[in-house]
Amino acid sequence: MTPSSTGPERLSGVTAIILAAGVGSRMHAAQPKVLHPLLGRPMALWVVEAARSALNDPALLLLSPATASLHALAPVGTLRAEQLQPRGTGDAVRCALLALPAGVSEVLIACGDTPLLEPSSISALIATRRAARTPIALSAFHADDPTGYGRVELNNEGRAVRIVEERDATEEGRANDLVNAGLYAVERAWLEVALSALSPSTESGEIYLTDLVARAAEEGKPAPVLLGSGVDLEGVNDRRQFADASAALRERINAAHLERGVGMMDPTTTWIEPTVSIAADVMIEPNVMLSGNTSIGARTRIEAGSRIRESEIGEGCTIRASDIDSSRIANGVDVGPFAHVRPGCTIGAGSHVGNFAELKATTLAAKVKVGHHSYLGDTIVGEASNIGAGTITANYDGEKKHATKIGAGVFTGVGTLIVAPLTMGDRSKTGAGAVVLKDVPAGALVVGVPARTVGGA
Ligand code: UD1
Ligand code: CA
């Protein structure tokens, strides 16, 4: 469920070209800017999603060798083109056109660094161009701080005659707060001719896509300007804008969940990725992160400080200040505080995983108790067994991992050490501090170091 998946009917015959071959040097990061994830989704793919909600035809990602990995993360069917050197946005679109399918007569050009873009802004801009019958239309907004943006100059009719980049603007030009959003609807045939006529800026050597606006005006068809909101059209160039965009996306996602009946004590500290599904009547406390392919069942309570990734949590569970990764938790389970459920665990209905318990690739049947300070790795535990405080499976011999099988109704004493591989039979017991080196028969009681059978069986 993505908030951007709702909206007006999708348009056909328009391909979105999303520019994502730039470096993004203002982020001061080794990773190219458009790859930085916001709520788990790389920045440029938020734009792809917006285009997907607005348009029927697949989007075209314009990538550099450094951002090529984006394509594998994009929706199936997304087209790609490559720009080998970042020679500017005009050059980027030239490269994109080489991969544009024949038969596409209209394009929507968006920047991969505008993750807040709404599908409705895309549809409205296309409609604006169609209605005006001009070769190009663009989106603009009045910026509180226009620094870094291209400034849009209008004629008497409110059409754009020119875009002047910040670095080329005069002081007077910089005072103009009407800025170019970097979102354009363009007729393909015109674009191909107009782009081939652009020459590099004498200042930067880059080819500016924005020069198309002056060209359209010179041809007597100045571009209509669709005025949008700065919140949706803002570009992310630096870490400050990145943090602001993260917060805005978080708010959008949380608003949709709240509306459906998911409770949150403090939505400003609740981070839910767009891939997460949550039933109504779940309650989420502050400082919680839910990510990846995660689902949360009804009446479950996720308490403060929990982080859950790629996991399925059943109904009526309580998760307290715990870290759960790539695991499945059935109904009515309580976990934590401070438990670590590592990848590959399955926890049966009504089980209890207590404080400072660590589980890895472990399956607990129903009604198992792992109360305190335990480590179970590569272990299967049968129904209603009680794992005593500080029970540890020694599953690693320095070379290989070994499995432990604990039957149903087993009771391990405090501080039991189980040296895998071994099996403990149903209803067997260990005394406190037992070091178990051999299989324990069903119903037996073993004690000591190494553990010997003293009763039962
Ligand atoms: C651009 C616009 C500016 C506008 C702003 C809106 C130009 C010349 N300027 O400036 O008018 O106000 O966006 O946010 O277009 N990219 C490539 N290849 C390149 C260069 C850039 O793919 O060679 C991509 C980037 O990855 C980015 C987008 O194009 O996603 C915009 O590039 P960026 O360098 O951020 O342009 P701005 O300086 O913000
Ligand atoms: Ca930008």
mmCIF file of C-alpha atoms in Angstrom, residues 340-345 358-363 375-379 395 401:
data_model
loop_
_atom_site.group_PDB
_atom_site.id
_atom_site.type_symbol
_atom_site.label_atom_id
_atom_site.label_comp_id
_atom_site.label_asym_id
_atom_site.label_seq_id
_atom_site.Cartn_x
_atom_site.Cartn_y
_atom_site.Cartn_z
ATOM 1 C CA HIS A 340 16.831 -10.082 19.380
ATOM 2 C CA VAL A 341 15.037 -12.302 16.894
ATOM 3 C CA ARG A 342 17.465 -12.831 14.038
ATOM 4 C CA PRO A 343 16.683 -14.081 10.513
ATOM 5 C CA GLY A 344 14.973 -17.396 9.982
ATOM 6 C CA CYS A 345 12.940 -17.733 13.181
ATOM 7 C CA GLU A 358 18.589 -14.030 21.210
ATOM 8 C CA LEU A 359 17.176 -16.444 18.656
ATOM 9 C CA LYS A 360 18.674 -17.282 15.260
ATOM 10 C CA ALA A 361 17.206 -19.675 12.663
ATOM 11 C CA THR A 362 15.142 -21.164 15.459
ATOM 12 C CA THR A 363 11.624 -22.538 15.488
ATOM 13 C CA TYR A 375 20.682 -17.909 23.106
ATOM 14 C CA LEU A 376 19.090 -20.460 20.815
ATOM 15 C CA GLY A 377 20.661 -20.886 17.379
ATOM 16 C CA ASP A 378 19.663 -23.443 14.703
ATOM 17 C CA THR A 379 17.250 -24.937 17.219
ATOM 18 C CA ASN A 395 25.846 -24.298 17.931
ATOM 19 C CA LYS A 401 26.986 -24.661 12.747
#
